[in-house]
PDB file of C-alpha atoms in Angstrom:
ATOM      1  CA  MET C1349      82.505 107.972 114.899  1.00 78.00           C
ATOM      2  CA  ILE C1350      85.604 107.189 116.990  1.00 84.00           C
ATOM      3  CA  GLU C1351      86.376 110.911 117.352  1.00 85.00           C
ATOM      4  CA  LEU C1352      82.936 111.457 118.903  1.00 88.00           C
ATOM      5  CA  TYR C1353      83.792 108.930 121.618  1.00 89.00           C
ATOM      6  CA  LEU C1354      87.194 110.587 122.153  1.00 90.00           C
ATOM      7  CA  PHE C1355      85.498 113.941 122.673  1.00 90.00           C
ATOM      8  CA  LEU C1356      82.940 112.282 124.964  1.00 91.00           C
ATOM      9  CA  VAL C1357      85.695 110.854 127.199  1.00 93.00           C
ATOM     10  CA  PHE C1358      87.489 114.235 127.165  1.00 93.00           C
ATOM     11  CA  MET C1359      84.262 115.985 128.172  1.00 92.00           C
ATOM     12  CA  ILE C1360      83.615 113.585 131.054  1.00 93.00           C
ATOM     13  CA  VAL C1361      87.170 114.076 132.352  1.00 93.00           C
ATOM     14  CA  ALA C1362      86.899 117.871 132.039  1.00 93.00           C
ATOM     15  CA  ALA C1363      83.517 117.890 133.793  1.00 93.00           C
ATOM     16  CA  ILE C1364      84.896 115.835 136.708  1.00 92.00           C
ATOM     17  CA  ILE C1365      87.874 118.218 136.955  1.00 91.00           C
ATOM     18  CA  ALA C1366      85.472 121.189 136.951  1.00 89.00           C
ATOM     19  CA  THR C1367      83.569 119.859 139.943  1.00 87.00           C
ATOM     20  CA  GLU C1368      86.536 118.578 141.953  1.00 85.00           C
ATOM     21  CA  ILE C1369      89.208 121.283 141.549  1.00 85.00           C
ATOM     22  CA  LYS C1370      89.706 123.827 144.317  1.00 83.00           C
ATOM     23  CA  ASP C1371      90.567 126.842 142.125  1.00 85.00           C
ATOM     24  CA  LEU C1372      87.349 128.295 140.688  1.00 86.00           C
ATOM     25  CA  LEU C1373      89.118 129.918 137.713  1.00 87.00           C
ATOM     26  CA  ALA C1374      90.478 126.510 136.658  1.00 89.00           C
ATOM     27  CA  ALA C1375      86.999 125.031 137.136  1.00 90.00           C
ATOM     28  CA  VAL C1376      85.496 127.633 134.783  1.00 90.00           C
ATOM     29  CA  ILE C1377      88.203 126.935 132.205  1.00 90.00           C
ATOM     30  CA  SER C1378      87.480 123.185 132.269  1.00 92.00           C
ATOM     31  CA  LEU C1379      83.770 123.985 131.961  1.00 90.00           C
ATOM     32  CA  GLY C1380      84.666 126.014 128.853  1.00 91.00           C
ATOM     33  CA  ALA C1381      86.587 122.993 127.519  1.00 92.00           C
ATOM     34  CA  VAL C1382      83.416 120.908 127.887  1.00 92.00           C
ATOM     35  CA  GLY C1383      81.387 123.540 126.007  1.00 91.00           C
ATOM     36  CA  PHE C1384      83.849 123.850 123.128  1.00 91.00           C
ATOM     37  CA  SER C1385      83.995 120.054 122.823  1.00 92.00           C
ATOM     38  CA  VAL C1386      80.214 120.116 122.397  1.00 92.00           C
ATOM     39  CA  ALA C1387      80.670 122.713 119.627  1.00 92.00           C
ATOM     40  CA  ILE C1388      83.258 120.535 117.843  1.00 92.00           C
ATOM     41  CA  MET C1389      80.936 117.528 118.161  1.00 91.00           C
ATOM     42  CA  PHE C1390      78.149 119.566 116.534  1.00 90.00           C
ATOM     43  CA  ILE C1391      80.491 120.308 113.614  1.00 90.00           C
ATOM     44  CA  LEU C1392      81.451 116.610 113.357  1.00 89.00           C
ATOM     45  CA  VAL C1393      77.790 115.563 113.054  1.00 87.00           C
ATOM     46  CA  GLN C1394      77.237 118.366 110.506  1.00 85.00           C
ATOM     47  CA  ALA C1395      75.121 120.796 112.517  1.00 85.00           C
ATOM     48  CA  PRO C1396      76.821 124.167 111.857  1.00 85.00           C
ATOM     49  CA  ASP C1397      73.807 126.194 113.066  1.00 85.00           C
ATOM     50  CA  LEU C1398      74.077 124.693 116.537  1.00 87.00           C
ATOM     51  CA  ALA C1399      77.877 124.907 116.479  1.00 89.00           C
ATOM     52  CA  ILE C1400      77.828 128.693 115.872  1.00 88.00           C
ATOM     53  CA  VAL C1401      75.359 129.269 118.717  1.00 86.00           C
ATOM     54  CA  GLN C1402      77.275 126.922 121.035  1.00 90.00           C
ATOM     55  CA  ILE C1403      80.643 128.623 120.400  1.00 90.00           C
ATOM     56  CA  VAL C1404      79.323 132.161 120.900  1.00 87.00           C
ATOM     57  CA  VAL C1405      77.228 131.305 123.967  1.00 87.00           C
ATOM     58  CA  GLU C1406      80.185 129.409 125.445  1.00 90.00           C
ATOM     59  CA  VAL C1407      82.503 132.410 124.965  1.00 88.00           C
ATOM     60  CA  LEU C1408      79.945 134.696 126.625  1.00 85.00           C
ATOM     61  CA  THR C1409      79.369 132.318 129.561  1.00 87.00           C
ATOM     62  CA  VAL C1410      83.077 131.888 130.212  1.00 89.00           C
ATOM     63  CA  VAL C1411      83.626 135.673 129.995  1.00 84.00           C
ATOM     64  CA  ILE C1412      80.783 136.356 132.460  1.00 81.00           C
ATOM     65  CA  PHE C1413      81.962 133.599 134.836  1.00 85.00           C
ATOM     66  CA  VAL C1414      85.561 134.887 134.733  1.00 84.00           C
ATOM     67  CA  ALA C1415      84.358 138.462 135.312  1.00 77.00           C
ATOM     68  CA  VAL C1416      82.402 137.337 138.360  1.00 78.00           C
ATOM     69  CA  ILE C1417      85.249 135.186 139.752  1.00 82.00           C
ATOM     70  CA  LEU C1418      87.884 137.888 139.285  1.00 77.00           C
ATOM     71  CA  ARG C1419      85.752 140.173 141.474  1.00 73.00           C
ATOM     72  CA  SER C1420      84.991 137.598 144.178  1.00 74.00           C
ATOM     73  CA  THR C1421      86.813 134.623 145.693  1.00 73.00           C
ATOM     74  CA  HIS C1422      89.095 132.179 143.858  1.00 75.00           C
ATOM     75  CA  ILE C1423      88.856 129.229 146.193  1.00 75.00           C
ATOM     76  CA  ASP C1424      86.008 126.745 146.355  1.00 70.00           C
ATOM     77  CA  GLU C1425      85.816 125.975 150.079  1.00 71.00           C
ATOM     78  CA  THR C1426      83.457 123.004 149.725  1.00 68.00           C
ATOM     79  CA  VAL C1427      86.027 120.814 147.924  1.00 64.00           C
ATOM     80  CA  GLY C1428      87.992 118.326 150.015  1.00 64.00           C
ATOM     81  CA  LYS C1429      85.948 118.600 153.213  1.00 66.00           C
ATOM     82  CA  LYS C1430      85.297 115.551 155.377  1.00 66.00           C
ATOM     83  CA  ILE C1431      82.252 113.517 154.386  1.00 66.00           C
ATOM     84  CA  ALA C1432      79.517 113.478 157.030  1.00 71.00           C
ATOM     85  CA  GLY C1433      77.143 110.570 157.731  1.00 73.00           C
ATOM     86  CA  THR C1434      74.151 112.107 155.945  1.00 77.00           C
ATOM     87  CA  GLN C1435      76.298 112.632 152.864  1.00 80.00           C
ATOM     88  CA  ILE C1436      77.132 108.918 152.758  1.00 85.00           C
ATOM     89  CA  THR C1437      73.402 108.128 152.767  1.00 87.00           C
ATOM     90  CA  ALA C1438      72.928 110.661 149.979  1.00 88.00           C
ATOM     91  CA  VAL C1439      75.697 109.099 147.900  1.00 87.00           C
ATOM     92  CA  VAL C1440      74.283 105.585 148.386  1.00 91.00           C
ATOM     93  CA  LEU C1441      70.762 106.705 147.454  1.00 92.00           C
ATOM     94  CA  PHE C1442      72.116 108.559 144.426  1.00 93.00           C
ATOM     95  CA  SER C1443      74.042 105.475 143.274  1.00 94.00           C
ATOM     96  CA  VAL C1444      70.933 103.282 143.537  1.00 95.00           C
ATOM     97  CA  PHE C1445      68.772 105.701 141.557  1.00 96.00           C
ATOM     98  CA  ALA C1446      71.529 106.346 139.004  1.00 95.00           C
ATOM     99  CA  PHE C1447      71.868 102.586 138.460  1.00 95.00           C
ATOM    100  CA  LEU C1448      68.096 102.191 138.022  1.00 96.00           C
ATOM    101  CA  PHE C1449      68.015 105.133 135.601  1.00 95.00           C
ATOM    102  CA  LEU C1450      70.936 103.807 133.560  1.00 94.00           C
ATOM    103  CA  PHE C1451      69.328 100.339 133.419  1.00 94.00           C
ATOM    104  CA  ALA C1452      66.026 101.808 132.155  1.00 94.00           C
ATOM    105  CA  MET C1453      67.885 104.000 129.665  1.00 92.00           C
ATOM    106  CA  PHE C1454      69.877 101.021 128.388  1.00 91.00           C
ATOM    107  CA  LYS C1455      66.613  99.119 127.807  1.00 90.00           C
ATOM    108  CA  ALA C1456      65.081 102.148 126.039  1.00 90.00           C
ATOM    109  CA  ILE C1457      68.098 102.729 123.803  1.00 86.00           C
ATOM    110  CA  GLN C1458      67.801  99.176 122.427  1.00 85.00           C
ATOM    111  CA  GLU C1459      64.423 100.169 120.947  1.00 84.00           C
ATOM    112  CA  LEU C1460      65.716 103.329 119.250  1.00 83.00           C
ATOM    113  CA  PRO C1461      66.995 103.380 115.644  1.00 80.00           C
ATOM    114  CA  ALA C1462      70.782 103.192 115.302  1.00 79.00           C
ATOM    115  CA  PHE C1463      72.942 106.327 115.587  1.00 75.00           C
ATOM    116  CA  GLY C1464      72.758 108.433 112.399  1.00 72.00           C
ATOM    117  CA  ASN C1465      69.841 106.388 110.963  1.00 75.00           C
ATOM    118  CA  ALA C1466      66.839 108.237 112.344  1.00 75.00           C
ATOM    119  CA  THR C1467      63.434 107.276 110.933  1.00 75.00           C
ATOM    120  CA  MET C1468      62.684 110.946 110.011  1.00 75.00           C
ATOM    121  CA  ARG C1469      59.021 110.530 109.056  1.00 80.00           C
ATOM    122  CA  ILE C1470      58.250 114.264 109.271  1.00 80.00           C
ATOM    123  CA  ALA C1471      61.753 115.574 108.556  1.00 79.00           C
ATOM    124  CA  LYS C1472      61.779 113.848 105.152  1.00 82.00           C
ATOM    125  CA  GLU C1473      58.731 115.858 104.110  1.00 82.00           C
ATOM    126  CA  TYR C1474      60.320 119.071 105.419  1.00 82.00           C
ATOM    127  CA  ILE C1475      63.466 118.407 103.375  1.00 81.00           C
ATOM    128  CA  ARG C1476      61.491 117.455 100.260  1.00 82.00           C
ATOM    129  CA  LEU C1477      59.048 120.385 100.293  1.00 80.00           C
ATOM    130  CA  GLY C1478      60.914 123.056 102.302  1.00 75.00           C
ATOM    131  CA  LEU C1479      62.534 124.906  99.432  1.00 77.00           C
ATOM    132  CA  THR C1480      59.326 125.179  97.384  1.00 76.00           C
ATOM    133  CA  GLN C1481      56.879 125.754 100.247  1.00 75.00           C
ATOM    134  CA  VAL C1482      58.904 128.227 102.312  1.00 75.00           C
ATOM    135  CA  GLY C1483      61.670 129.387  99.945  1.00 75.00           C
ATOM    136  CA  GLY C1484      64.569 129.592 102.378  1.00 74.00           C
ATOM    137  CA  ALA C1485      67.821 127.892 101.446  1.00 77.00           C
ATOM    138  CA  ASN C1486      68.678 127.151 105.099  1.00 79.00           C
ATOM    139  CA  MET C1487      66.418 124.262 106.032  1.00 80.00           C
ATOM    140  CA  VAL C1488      66.899 124.875 109.768  1.00 81.00           C
ATOM    141  CA  ALA C1489      65.498 128.392 109.381  1.00 80.00           C
ATOM    142  CA  ASN C1490      62.594 127.000 107.353  1.00 80.00           C
ATOM    143  CA  VAL C1491      61.709 124.624 110.155  1.00 82.00           C
ATOM    144  CA  ILE C1492      62.164 126.887 113.183  1.00 81.00           C
ATOM    145  CA  LEU C1493      60.589 130.017 111.664  1.00 80.00           C
ATOM    146  CA  ASP C1494      57.870 128.578 109.434  1.00 79.00           C
ATOM    147  CA  TYR C1495      56.818 125.002 110.202  1.00 81.00           C
ATOM    148  CA  ARG C1496      57.540 125.274 113.940  1.00 82.00           C
ATOM    149  CA  ALA C1497      57.350 129.049 114.438  1.00 81.00           C
ATOM    150  CA  LEU C1498      55.090 128.707 117.479  1.00 85.00           C
ATOM    151  CA  ASP C1499      57.872 126.769 119.246  1.00 87.00           C
ATOM    152  CA  THR C1500      60.266 129.607 118.485  1.00 85.00           C
ATOM    153  CA  LEU C1501      57.785 132.102 119.953  1.00 86.00           C
ATOM    154  CA  GLY C1502      57.757 130.026 123.130  1.00 88.00           C
ATOM    155  CA  GLU C1503      61.552 129.978 123.132  1.00 86.00           C
ATOM    156  CA  ALA C1504      61.644 133.770 122.812  1.00 86.00           C
ATOM    157  CA  THR C1505      59.223 133.981 125.745  1.00 88.00           C
ATOM    158  CA  VAL C1506      61.533 131.778 127.831  1.00 90.00           C
ATOM    159  CA  LEU C1507      64.440 134.132 127.120  1.00 87.00           C
ATOM    160  CA  PHE C1508      62.257 137.151 127.981  1.00 87.00           C
ATOM    161  CA  THR C1509      61.214 135.550 131.286  1.00 90.00           C
ATOM    162  CA  SER C1510      64.794 134.676 132.241  1.00 88.00           C
ATOM    163  CA  VAL C1511      65.971 138.236 131.478  1.00 86.00           C
ATOM    164  CA  ILE C1512      63.167 139.618 133.670  1.00 86.00           C
ATOM    165  CA  GLY C1513      64.174 137.180 136.419  1.00 88.00           C
ATOM    166  CA  VAL C1514      67.869 138.139 136.357  1.00 84.00           C
ATOM    167  CA  VAL C1515      67.145 141.879 136.198  1.00 81.00           C
ATOM    168  CA  ALA C1516      64.630 141.616 139.057  1.00 82.00           C
ATOM    169  CA  LEU C1517      67.076 139.644 141.248  1.00 81.00           C
ATOM    170  CA  MET C1518      70.081 141.871 140.486  1.00 76.00           C
ATOM    171  CA  ARG C1519      68.395 145.266 140.479  1.00 70.00           C
ATOM    172  CA  LYS C1520      69.917 148.175 142.373  1.00 66.00           C
ATOM    173  CA  SER C1521      66.919 150.439 142.892  1.00 63.00           C
ATOM    174  CA  GLY C1522      64.056 149.576 145.228  1.00 58.00           C
ATOM    175  CA  ARG C1523      65.803 146.957 147.364  1.00 59.00           C
ATOM    176  CA  LYS C1524      65.970 147.084 151.151  1.00 58.00           C
ATOM    177  CA  LYS C1525      69.446 147.773 152.510  1.00 55.00           C
TER     178      LYS C1525
ATOM    179  CA  MET O 210      82.906 148.846 136.111  1.00 61.00           C
ATOM    180  CA  LYS O 211      86.430 150.077 135.412  1.00 69.00           C
ATOM    181  CA  GLY O 212      88.016 149.929 131.970  1.00 71.00           C
ATOM    182  CA  MET O 213      91.079 147.912 130.978  1.00 77.00           C
ATOM    183  CA  SER O 214      94.541 148.831 129.657  1.00 83.00           C
ATOM    184  CA  LEU O 215      95.367 150.885 126.550  1.00 87.00           C
ATOM    185  CA  ILE O 216      96.277 147.738 124.569  1.00 89.00           C
ATOM    186  CA  VAL O 217      92.856 146.195 125.162  1.00 87.00           C
ATOM    187  CA  LYS O 218      91.124 149.473 124.310  1.00 88.00           C
ATOM    188  CA  SER O 219      93.024 149.890 121.009  1.00 90.00           C
ATOM    189  CA  ILE O 220      92.394 146.298 119.895  1.00 90.00           C
ATOM    190  CA  THR O 221      88.734 146.596 120.872  1.00 90.00           C
ATOM    191  CA  ASN O 222      88.466 149.750 118.736  1.00 90.00           C
ATOM    192  CA  VAL O 223      89.773 147.814 115.739  1.00 91.00           C
ATOM    193  CA  VAL O 224      87.792 144.578 116.051  1.00 93.00           C
ATOM    194  CA  ILE O 225      84.455 145.724 117.473  1.00 92.00           C
ATOM    195  CA  GLY O 226      83.167 146.998 114.121  1.00 92.00           C
ATOM    196  CA  PHE O 227      84.009 143.705 112.428  1.00 93.00           C
ATOM    197  CA  ILE O 228      82.235 141.733 115.175  1.00 91.00           C
ATOM    198  CA  PHE O 229      79.199 143.971 114.769  1.00 91.00           C
ATOM    199  CA  ILE O 230      79.095 143.589 110.990  1.00 93.00           C
ATOM    200  CA  TYR O 231      79.551 139.817 111.322  1.00 91.00           C
ATOM    201  CA  GLY O 232      76.620 139.627 113.729  1.00 90.00           C
ATOM    202  CA  ILE O 233      74.398 141.627 111.372  1.00 91.00           C
ATOM    203  CA  TYR O 234      75.516 139.441 108.458  1.00 91.00           C
ATOM    204  CA  ILE O 235      74.619 136.263 110.371  1.00 89.00           C
ATOM    205  CA  ILE O 236      71.168 137.686 111.182  1.00 89.00           C
ATOM    206  CA  LEU O 237      70.379 138.942 107.664  1.00 88.00           C
ATOM    207  CA  HIS O 238      71.565 135.719 105.968  1.00 87.00           C
ATOM    208  CA  GLY O 239      69.814 133.490 108.502  1.00 82.00           C
ATOM    209  CA  HIS O 240      67.521 131.990 105.861  1.00 82.00           C
ATOM    210  CA  LEU O 241      70.407 131.256 103.455  1.00 84.00           C
ATOM    211  CA  THR O 242      73.415 130.117 105.522  1.00 83.00           C
ATOM    212  CA  PRO O 243      73.880 128.543 108.972  1.00 83.00           C
ATOM    213  CA  GLY O 244      73.078 130.974 111.731  1.00 80.00           C
ATOM    214  CA  GLY O 245      70.041 133.139 112.192  1.00 81.00           C
ATOM    215  CA  GLY O 246      68.515 135.479 114.702  1.00 82.00           C
ATOM    216  CA  PHE O 247      69.713 133.713 117.837  1.00 86.00           C
ATOM    217  CA  ALA O 248      73.353 133.200 116.791  1.00 87.00           C
ATOM    218  CA  GLY O 249      73.681 136.680 115.312  1.00 89.00           C
ATOM    219  CA  GLY O 250      72.007 138.250 118.324  1.00 89.00           C
ATOM    220  CA  VAL O 251      74.464 136.570 120.674  1.00 89.00           C
ATOM    221  CA  ILE O 252      77.367 137.869 118.539  1.00 90.00           C
ATOM    222  CA  LEU O 253      75.943 141.426 118.722  1.00 90.00           C
ATOM    223  CA  ALA O 254      75.548 141.068 122.498  1.00 89.00           C
ATOM    224  CA  GLY O 255      79.193 139.935 122.608  1.00 88.00           C
ATOM    225  CA  ALA O 256      80.218 143.143 120.836  1.00 90.00           C
ATOM    226  CA  PHE O 257      78.311 145.266 123.380  1.00 88.00           C
ATOM    227  CA  ILE O 258      79.789 143.306 126.303  1.00 86.00           C
ATOM    228  CA  LEU O 259      83.315 143.647 124.863  1.00 86.00           C
ATOM    229  CA  ARG O 260      82.756 147.398 124.679  1.00 86.00           C
ATOM    230  CA  ILE O 261      81.673 147.583 128.344  1.00 83.00           C
ATOM    231  CA  ILE O 262      84.491 145.302 129.597  1.00 82.00           C
ATOM    232  CA  ALA O 263      87.226 147.139 127.671  1.00 84.00           C
ATOM    233  CA  PHE O 264      86.175 150.750 128.214  1.00 82.00           C
ATOM    234  CA  GLY O 265      84.165 150.415 131.411  1.00 77.00           C
ATOM    235  CA  ALA O 266      81.092 152.426 132.340  1.00 72.00           C
ATOM    236  CA  ASP O 267      80.013 154.464 135.339  1.00 73.00           C
ATOM    237  CA  ALA O 268      76.739 153.746 137.141  1.00 70.00           C
ATOM    238  CA  LYS O 269      74.931 156.429 135.109  1.00 72.00           C
ATOM    239  CA  GLY O 270      76.024 154.944 131.785  1.00 72.00           C
ATOM    240  CA  GLU O 271      75.053 151.446 132.931  1.00 73.00           C
ATOM    241  CA  ASP O 272      71.569 152.639 133.893  1.00 74.00           C
ATOM    242  CA  ARG O 273      71.142 154.360 130.506  1.00 77.00           C
ATOM    243  CA  SER O 274      72.354 151.270 128.579  1.00 78.00           C
ATOM    244  CA  SER O 275      70.116 149.068 130.712  1.00 78.00           C
ATOM    245  CA  LEU O 276      67.057 151.172 129.852  1.00 79.00           C
ATOM    246  CA  THR O 277      67.896 151.135 126.124  1.00 83.00           C
ATOM    247  CA  ALA O 278      68.470 147.378 126.217  1.00 82.00           C
ATOM    248  CA  SER O 279      65.122 146.690 127.856  1.00 82.00           C
ATOM    249  CA  VAL O 280      63.340 148.901 125.306  1.00 85.00           C
ATOM    250  CA  PHE O 281      64.992 147.013 122.434  1.00 86.00           C
ATOM    251  CA  GLU O 282      64.232 143.647 124.049  1.00 85.00           C
ATOM    252  CA  SER O 283      60.546 144.561 124.093  1.00 85.00           C
ATOM    253  CA  VAL O 284      60.679 145.963 120.543  1.00 88.00           C
ATOM    254  CA  GLY O 285      62.184 142.701 119.272  1.00 86.00           C
ATOM    255  CA  GLY O 286      59.606 140.580 121.042  1.00 84.00           C
ATOM    256  CA  LEU O 287      56.712 142.735 119.841  1.00 87.00           C
ATOM    257  CA  LEU O 288      58.026 142.720 116.257  1.00 88.00           C
ATOM    258  CA  PHE O 289      58.155 138.913 116.301  1.00 86.00           C
ATOM    259  CA  LEU O 290      54.647 138.708 117.749  1.00 86.00           C
ATOM    260  CA  GLY O 291      53.478 141.390 115.317  1.00 86.00           C
ATOM    261  CA  VAL O 292      54.607 139.314 112.331  1.00 84.00           C
ATOM    262  CA  ALA O 293      52.677 136.353 113.735  1.00 83.00           C
ATOM    263  CA  LEU O 294      49.553 138.467 114.318  1.00 85.00           C
ATOM    264  CA  ALA O 295      49.856 140.052 110.856  1.00 83.00           C
ATOM    265  CA  GLY O 296      49.658 136.563 109.392  1.00 80.00           C
ATOM    266  CA  MET O 297      46.514 136.027 111.450  1.00 81.00           C
ATOM    267  CA  ALA O 298      45.004 139.351 110.378  1.00 81.00           C
ATOM    268  CA  ILE O 299      45.672 138.852 106.663  1.00 81.00           C
ATOM    269  CA  THR O 300      45.075 135.137 106.189  1.00 79.00           C
ATOM    270  CA  GLY O 301      43.422 133.995 109.410  1.00 76.00           C
ATOM    271  CA  ILE O 302      46.243 131.621 110.432  1.00 76.00           C
ATOM    272  CA  PHE O 303      48.688 132.423 113.224  1.00 80.00           C
ATOM    273  CA  PHE O 304      52.301 132.570 111.939  1.00 76.00           C
ATOM    274  CA  LEU O 305      51.355 131.832 108.324  1.00 76.00           C
ATOM    275  CA  ASN O 306      54.110 132.825 105.892  1.00 75.00           C
ATOM    276  CA  PHE O 307      51.971 135.405 104.073  1.00 75.00           C
ATOM    277  CA  LEU O 308      54.683 137.299 102.177  1.00 75.00           C
ATOM    278  CA  PRO O 309      55.726 136.201  98.637  1.00 74.00           C
ATOM    279  CA  LYS O 310      58.389 133.493  98.695  1.00 76.00           C
ATOM    280  CA  GLY O 311      60.681 135.038  96.081  1.00 73.00           C
ATOM    281  CA  VAL O 312      63.544 133.331  94.267  1.00 74.00           C
ATOM    282  CA  PRO O 313      65.349 130.702  96.382  1.00 72.00           C
ATOM    283  CA  LEU O 314      68.884 131.745  97.470  1.00 74.00           C
ATOM    284  CA  ALA O 315      68.110 135.448  96.954  1.00 72.00           C
ATOM    285  CA  LEU O 316      68.603 137.725  99.972  1.00 74.00           C
ATOM    286  CA  SER O 317      64.966 138.822  99.899  1.00 74.00           C
ATOM    287  CA  SER O 318      63.312 135.420  99.812  1.00 76.00           C
ATOM    288  CA  ALA O 319      61.484 133.054 102.169  1.00 75.00           C
ATOM    289  CA  GLY O 320      58.675 135.452 103.090  1.00 77.00           C
ATOM    290  CA  ILE O 321      58.534 136.364 106.771  1.00 81.00           C
ATOM    291  CA  ILE O 322      61.669 134.464 107.829  1.00 84.00           C
ATOM    292  CA  PRO O 323      64.144 137.390 107.427  1.00 85.00           C
ATOM    293  CA  ILE O 324      61.818 139.688 109.407  1.00 86.00           C
ATOM    294  CA  CYS O 325      61.508 137.079 112.161  1.00 86.00           C
ATOM    295  CA  ASN O 326      65.298 136.673 112.193  1.00 88.00           C
ATOM    296  CA  ILE O 327      65.790 140.427 112.595  1.00 89.00           C
ATOM    297  CA  ALA O 328      63.225 140.526 115.418  1.00 89.00           C
ATOM    298  CA  ILE O 329      64.863 137.603 117.244  1.00 89.00           C
ATOM    299  CA  GLY O 330      68.317 139.144 116.700  1.00 90.00           C
ATOM    300  CA  ILE O 331      67.257 142.435 118.294  1.00 91.00           C
ATOM    301  CA  LYS O 332      65.568 140.580 121.143  1.00 90.00           C
ATOM    302  CA  VAL O 333      68.424 138.184 121.915  1.00 89.00           C
ATOM    303  CA  SER O 334      71.187 140.805 121.737  1.00 90.00           C
ATOM    304  CA  ALA O 335      69.291 143.224 123.997  1.00 90.00           C
ATOM    305  CA  GLY O 336      68.284 140.442 126.391  1.00 88.00           C
ATOM    306  CA  LEU O 337      71.772 139.003 126.880  1.00 87.00           C
ATOM    307  CA  PHE O 338      73.259 142.487 127.160  1.00 87.00           C
ATOM    308  CA  SER O 339      70.793 143.434 129.890  1.00 85.00           C
ATOM    309  CA  ILE O 340      71.613 140.220 131.785  1.00 84.00           C
ATOM    310  CA  PHE O 341      75.302 141.172 131.648  1.00 83.00           C
ATOM    311  CA  LEU O 342      74.512 144.759 132.711  1.00 81.00           C
ATOM    312  CA  ALA O 343      72.424 143.538 135.627  1.00 79.00           C
ATOM    313  CA  ILE O 344      75.317 141.377 136.889  1.00 76.00           C
ATOM    314  CA  ALA O 345      77.923 144.126 136.322  1.00 71.00           C
ATOM    315  CA  ALA O 346      75.754 146.861 137.844  1.00 62.00           C
ATOM    316  CA  VAL O 347      74.961 145.044 141.089  1.00 59.00           C
ATOM    317  CA  LYS O 348      78.686 144.545 141.665  1.00 56.00           C
ATOM    318  CA  SER O 349      79.581 148.205 141.094  1.00 53.00           C
ATOM    319  CA  GLY O 350      76.654 149.175 143.326  1.00 49.00           C
ATOM    320  CA  ILE O 351      78.297 147.304 146.215  1.00 46.00           C
ATOM    321  CA  GLU O 352      81.655 148.971 145.561  1.00 46.00           C
ATOM    322  CA  ASP O 353      80.195 152.511 145.631  1.00 40.00           C
TER     323      ASP O 353
END
């Protein structure tokens, strides 16, 4: 439990570094540190399926980011500029709404079951009947591809849509010079 | 996109087959061990991207790979949807696991789940690879 909090503090520090540092390559590396911490946290709470996906996706994202940065600029020119009057208003408004949100979240969290003691009304049935009803040894696969397969179809559609979006934005042929 | 040095190319030649086999293993054993179509598909896409980064590709090769990737993306999606519709055609319920369940822990068990994993693996690897190709190709188009 304590190691989860350690990783949480590390992630917050790395995320702040990623937004505030001037060198974009260093920012991408600290973003990668955040992602790999998430992967380690998944392993610590015994979710290896998510950890595998997180590690591989994180490697790919960092590689793509580094490839883009190596071919463009290294310096983030927005860091360290003087703060204008409108920005101060924005920061104040953001602080007020963030405080309200955190207060509401704190109230909501009190109602939730304690960490690691979920009520699991449906999940208990999945775990009890999954092996006999579906036959897969990996319970995650049983849930996402049998009990909740329609959700997975929607997820596949989301990926399809995002690929179409990227390819349409980045295409070479048919754009006006 | 230009290729990288001889060291990178040699190491890529050695490891790329292992990465590929590992990705296929993760997909095929998705119903037995942690992993599945999405994780394995991302690993396969990583192998393709490693190949392009290490050896490079001219604009022609990128266009050809891009076309192949989009065909495979659609094939994966249609295979997944086809399994769902087959369940509807045979039993009347969308996405019903209509195949025999088999012995638990055997490679050919759990009905439609391995087929769905293969479909998602094809779809995810082709999709991520075409995203990478789109980003790489627009850059080399500016340089030309």
